[in-house]
Coordinates of C-alpha atoms and ligand atoms in Angstrom, one line a residue:
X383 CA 1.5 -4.1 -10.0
X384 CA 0.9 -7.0 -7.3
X385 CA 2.1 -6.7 -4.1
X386 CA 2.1 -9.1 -1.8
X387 CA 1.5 -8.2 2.0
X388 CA 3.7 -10.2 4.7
X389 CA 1.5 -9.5 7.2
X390 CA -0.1 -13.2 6.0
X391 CA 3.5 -15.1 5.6
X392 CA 5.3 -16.9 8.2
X393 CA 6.9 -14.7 10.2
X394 CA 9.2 -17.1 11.5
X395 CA 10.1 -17.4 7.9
X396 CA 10.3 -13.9 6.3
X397 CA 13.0 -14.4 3.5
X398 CA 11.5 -18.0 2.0
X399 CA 8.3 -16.0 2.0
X400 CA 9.7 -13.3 0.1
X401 CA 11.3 -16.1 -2.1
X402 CA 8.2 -17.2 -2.9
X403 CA 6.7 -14.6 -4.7
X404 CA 9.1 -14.1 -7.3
X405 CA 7.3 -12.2 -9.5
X406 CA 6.2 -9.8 -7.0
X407 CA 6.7 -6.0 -8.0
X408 CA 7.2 -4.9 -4.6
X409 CA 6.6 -6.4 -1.0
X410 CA 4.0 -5.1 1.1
X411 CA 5.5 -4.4 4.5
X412 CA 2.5 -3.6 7.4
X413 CA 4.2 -1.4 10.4
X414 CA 1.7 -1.3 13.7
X415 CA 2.5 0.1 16.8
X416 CA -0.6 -0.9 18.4
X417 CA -1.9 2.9 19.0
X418 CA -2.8 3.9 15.7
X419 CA -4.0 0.5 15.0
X420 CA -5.1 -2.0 17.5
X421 CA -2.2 -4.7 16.7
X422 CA 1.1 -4.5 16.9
X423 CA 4.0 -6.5 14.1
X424 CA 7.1 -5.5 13.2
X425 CA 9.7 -2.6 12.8
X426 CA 12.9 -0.9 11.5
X427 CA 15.2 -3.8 12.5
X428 CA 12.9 -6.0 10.3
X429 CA 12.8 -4.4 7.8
X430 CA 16.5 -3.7 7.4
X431 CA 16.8 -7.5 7.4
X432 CA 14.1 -8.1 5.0
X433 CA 15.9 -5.9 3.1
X434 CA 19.3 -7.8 3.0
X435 CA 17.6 -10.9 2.3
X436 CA 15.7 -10.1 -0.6
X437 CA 15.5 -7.9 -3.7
X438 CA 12.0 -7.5 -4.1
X439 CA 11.1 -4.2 -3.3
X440 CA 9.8 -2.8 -0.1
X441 CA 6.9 -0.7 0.5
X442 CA 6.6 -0.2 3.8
X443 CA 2.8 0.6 5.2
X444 CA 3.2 2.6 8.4
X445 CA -0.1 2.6 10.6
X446 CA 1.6 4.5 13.5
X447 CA 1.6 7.7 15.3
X448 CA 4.3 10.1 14.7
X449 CA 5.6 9.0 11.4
X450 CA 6.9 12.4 10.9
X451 CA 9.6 10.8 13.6
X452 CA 10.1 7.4 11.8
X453 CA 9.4 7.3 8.0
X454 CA 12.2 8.8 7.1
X455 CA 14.8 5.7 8.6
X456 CA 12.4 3.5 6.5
X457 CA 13.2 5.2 3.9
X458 CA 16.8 5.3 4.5
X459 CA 16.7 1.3 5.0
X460 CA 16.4 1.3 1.7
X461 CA 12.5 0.9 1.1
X462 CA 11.1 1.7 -2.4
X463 CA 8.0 3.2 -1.2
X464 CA 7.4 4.7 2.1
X465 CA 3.5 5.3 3.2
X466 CA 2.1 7.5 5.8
X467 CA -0.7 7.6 7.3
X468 CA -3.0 11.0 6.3
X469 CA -4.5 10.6 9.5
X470 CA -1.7 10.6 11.4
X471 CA 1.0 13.0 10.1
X472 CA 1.8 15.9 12.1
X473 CA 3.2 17.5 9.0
X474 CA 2.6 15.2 5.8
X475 CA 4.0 17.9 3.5
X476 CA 7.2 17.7 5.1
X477 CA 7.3 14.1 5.9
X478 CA 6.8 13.2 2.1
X479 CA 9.6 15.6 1.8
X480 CA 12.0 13.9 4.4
X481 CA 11.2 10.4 2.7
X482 CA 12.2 11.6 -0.3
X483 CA 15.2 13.0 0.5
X484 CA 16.3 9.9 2.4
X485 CA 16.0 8.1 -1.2
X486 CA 12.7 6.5 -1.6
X487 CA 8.9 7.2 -3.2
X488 CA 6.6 8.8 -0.6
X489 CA 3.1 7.4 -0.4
X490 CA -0.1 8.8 1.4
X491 CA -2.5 6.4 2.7
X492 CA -6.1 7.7 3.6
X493 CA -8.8 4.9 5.8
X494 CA -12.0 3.6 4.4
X495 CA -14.2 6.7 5.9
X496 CA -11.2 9.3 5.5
X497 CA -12.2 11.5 2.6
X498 CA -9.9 12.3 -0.5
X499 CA -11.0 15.7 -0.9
X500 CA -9.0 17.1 2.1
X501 CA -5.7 15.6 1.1
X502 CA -5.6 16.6 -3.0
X503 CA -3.8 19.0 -2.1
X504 CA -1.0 17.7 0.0
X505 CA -1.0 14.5 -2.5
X506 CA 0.8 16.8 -5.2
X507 CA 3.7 16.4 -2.8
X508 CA 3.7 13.1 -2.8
X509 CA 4.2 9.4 -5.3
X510 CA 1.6 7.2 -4.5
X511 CA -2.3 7.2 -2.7
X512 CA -3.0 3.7 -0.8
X513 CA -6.4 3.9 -0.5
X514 CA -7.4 1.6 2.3
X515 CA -10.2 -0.9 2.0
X516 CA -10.4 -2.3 4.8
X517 CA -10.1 -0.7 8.5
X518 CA -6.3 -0.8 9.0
X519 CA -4.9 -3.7 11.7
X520 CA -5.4 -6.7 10.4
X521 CA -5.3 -9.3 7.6
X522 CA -8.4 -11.3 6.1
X523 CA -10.8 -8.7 6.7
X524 CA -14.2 -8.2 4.0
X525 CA -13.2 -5.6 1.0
X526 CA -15.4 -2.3 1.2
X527 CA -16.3 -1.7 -2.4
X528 CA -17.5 2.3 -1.3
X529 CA -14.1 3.1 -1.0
X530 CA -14.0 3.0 -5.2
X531 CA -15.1 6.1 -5.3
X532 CA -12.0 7.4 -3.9
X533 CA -10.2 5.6 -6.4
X534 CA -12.1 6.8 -9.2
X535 CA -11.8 10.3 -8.3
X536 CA -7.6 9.7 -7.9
X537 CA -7.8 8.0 -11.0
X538 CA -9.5 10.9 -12.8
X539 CA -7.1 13.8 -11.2
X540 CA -4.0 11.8 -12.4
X541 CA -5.5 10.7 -15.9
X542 CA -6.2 15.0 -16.1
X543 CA -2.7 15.6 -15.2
X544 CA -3.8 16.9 -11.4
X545 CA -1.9 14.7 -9.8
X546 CA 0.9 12.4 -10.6
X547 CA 0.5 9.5 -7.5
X548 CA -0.1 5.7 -8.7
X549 CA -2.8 4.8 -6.8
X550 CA -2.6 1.6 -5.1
X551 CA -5.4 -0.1 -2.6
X552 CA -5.2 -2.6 0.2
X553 CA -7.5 -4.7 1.8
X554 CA -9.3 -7.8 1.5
X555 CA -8.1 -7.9 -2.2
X556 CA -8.8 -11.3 -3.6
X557 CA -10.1 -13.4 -6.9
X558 CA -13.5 -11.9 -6.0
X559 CA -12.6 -8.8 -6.0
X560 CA -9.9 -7.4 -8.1
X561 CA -11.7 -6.7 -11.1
X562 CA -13.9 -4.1 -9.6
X563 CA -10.8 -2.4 -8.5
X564 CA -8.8 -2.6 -11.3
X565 CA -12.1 -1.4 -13.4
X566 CA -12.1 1.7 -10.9
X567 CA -8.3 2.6 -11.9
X568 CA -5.6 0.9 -9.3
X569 CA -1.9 0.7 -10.5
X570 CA -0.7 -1.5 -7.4
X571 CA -2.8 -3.7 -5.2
X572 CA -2.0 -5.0 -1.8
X573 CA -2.7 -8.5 -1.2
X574 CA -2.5 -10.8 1.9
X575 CA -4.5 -13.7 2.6
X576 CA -5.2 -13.9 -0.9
X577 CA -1.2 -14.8 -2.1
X578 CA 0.3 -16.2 1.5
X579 CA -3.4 -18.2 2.1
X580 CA -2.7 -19.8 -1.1
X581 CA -1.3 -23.1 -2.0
X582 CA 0.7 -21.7 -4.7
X583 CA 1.6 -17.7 -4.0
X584 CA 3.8 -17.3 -7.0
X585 CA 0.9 -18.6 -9.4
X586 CA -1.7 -16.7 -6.8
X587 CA 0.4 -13.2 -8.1
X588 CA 0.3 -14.2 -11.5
X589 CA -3.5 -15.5 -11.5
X590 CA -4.4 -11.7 -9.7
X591 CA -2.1 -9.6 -12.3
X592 CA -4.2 -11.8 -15.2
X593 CA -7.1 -10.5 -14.1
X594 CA -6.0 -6.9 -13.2
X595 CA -4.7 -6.5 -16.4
X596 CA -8.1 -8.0 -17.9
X597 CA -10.1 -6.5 -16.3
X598 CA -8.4 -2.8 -16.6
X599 CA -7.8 -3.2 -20.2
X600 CA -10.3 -0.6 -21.4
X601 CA -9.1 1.8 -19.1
X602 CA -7.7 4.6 -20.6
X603 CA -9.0 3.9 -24.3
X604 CA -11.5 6.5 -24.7
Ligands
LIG927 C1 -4.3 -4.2 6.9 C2 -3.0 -4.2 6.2 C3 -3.0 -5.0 4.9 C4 -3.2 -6.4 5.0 C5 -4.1 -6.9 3.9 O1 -4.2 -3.2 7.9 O2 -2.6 -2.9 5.8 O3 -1.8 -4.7 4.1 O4 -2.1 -7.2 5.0 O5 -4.5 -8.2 4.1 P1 -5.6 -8.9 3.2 O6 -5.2 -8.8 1.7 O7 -5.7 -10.2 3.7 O8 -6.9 -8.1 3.4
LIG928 ZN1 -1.0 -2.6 4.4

């Protein structure tokens, strides 16, 4: 799965940019409040539009404090995917349980030096793992191959039946670097600059799902 991360479009222009990536399996949606992170985007009110205006699905990325206070009305905006920050959660059993039961997939997203081991446990609760590769904040930034090793490991507990997240990455995903991440074991990867600093984004999704699937297509054969 590619999805592309508006955090890179025009702003000003939020439903042509969704238009453009038709073949987008969901839209990466980055939430900042500027405490948890140092910058500061969008909110509920955006996304609600966004949501009227386009049928690609939303997973909202929320780098704030206090999700357990606001995921769930992003869930109830009608996102697909709702992600919390491990790092932040008061209470991220019940907050994948509040997402959930407002309608949409509950994701768990853990920073570049946050370690999976703590959260394997509170991950059976929940649909998907963004593992960040980058420090959360802001587009464009250099992809930080150690984080792989978090992947792997996810990879390995769901292909042993451990856990049952898909396991999706974001950060400074690109041409360059997809292959190593797909060859790790990602299902969904979060790209910015890479579609929206494109000439072409529709043919920048298709040209990064080519070489995903390529490149992850021995995965899973022995
Ligand atoms: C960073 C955001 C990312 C960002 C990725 O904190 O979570 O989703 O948009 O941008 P690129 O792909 O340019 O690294
Ligand atoms: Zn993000």
């Amino acid at each position: 799965m590619i999805a592309p991360s508006i955090l890179s479009a025009d702003f000003a222009r939020l439903k042509d940019e969704a238009d453009a990536v038709p073949g987008a399996d969901w839209l990466h949606v980055d939430v900042m409040d500027g405490h948890f992170v140092p910058n500061l985007t969008l909110g509920l009110p955006v996304v609600e539009a966004l949501e009227r205006a386009t049928d690609i699905p939303l997973d909202c990325h929320l780098m704030i404090n206090d999700p357990d206070r606001w995921a769930p009305g992003y869930a109830e905006a009608g996102s697909r995917n709702v992600t919390v920050h491990a790092e932040a959660a008061h209470d991220p059993r019940r907050v994948a349980r509040d997402i959930r039961a407002a309608g949409a997939l509950a994701g768990l997203s853990v920073k570049p030096r946050t370690p999976l081991e703590d959260w394997v446990e509170v991950l059976r609760d929940y649909d998907t793992l963004l593992v960040m590769s980058v420090e959360p904040g802001f587009g464009g930034q250099k992809f930080m191959p150690e984080v792989l090793d978090k992947v792997r490991t996810a990879r390995r507990l769901v292909d042993t039946g451990h856990l049952h997240v898909l396991v999706e990455i974001d950060g400074g995903i690109s041409r360059e670097t997809i292959e190593q991440a797909a060859e790790a074991g990602v299902d969904c990867f979060v790209a910015g600059s890479a579609v929206y600093g494109a000439d072409d984004p529709e043919r920048a999704v298709e040209a990064l799902r080519e070489q995903a699937v390529r490149a992850s297509a021995h995965l899973g054969q022995g």
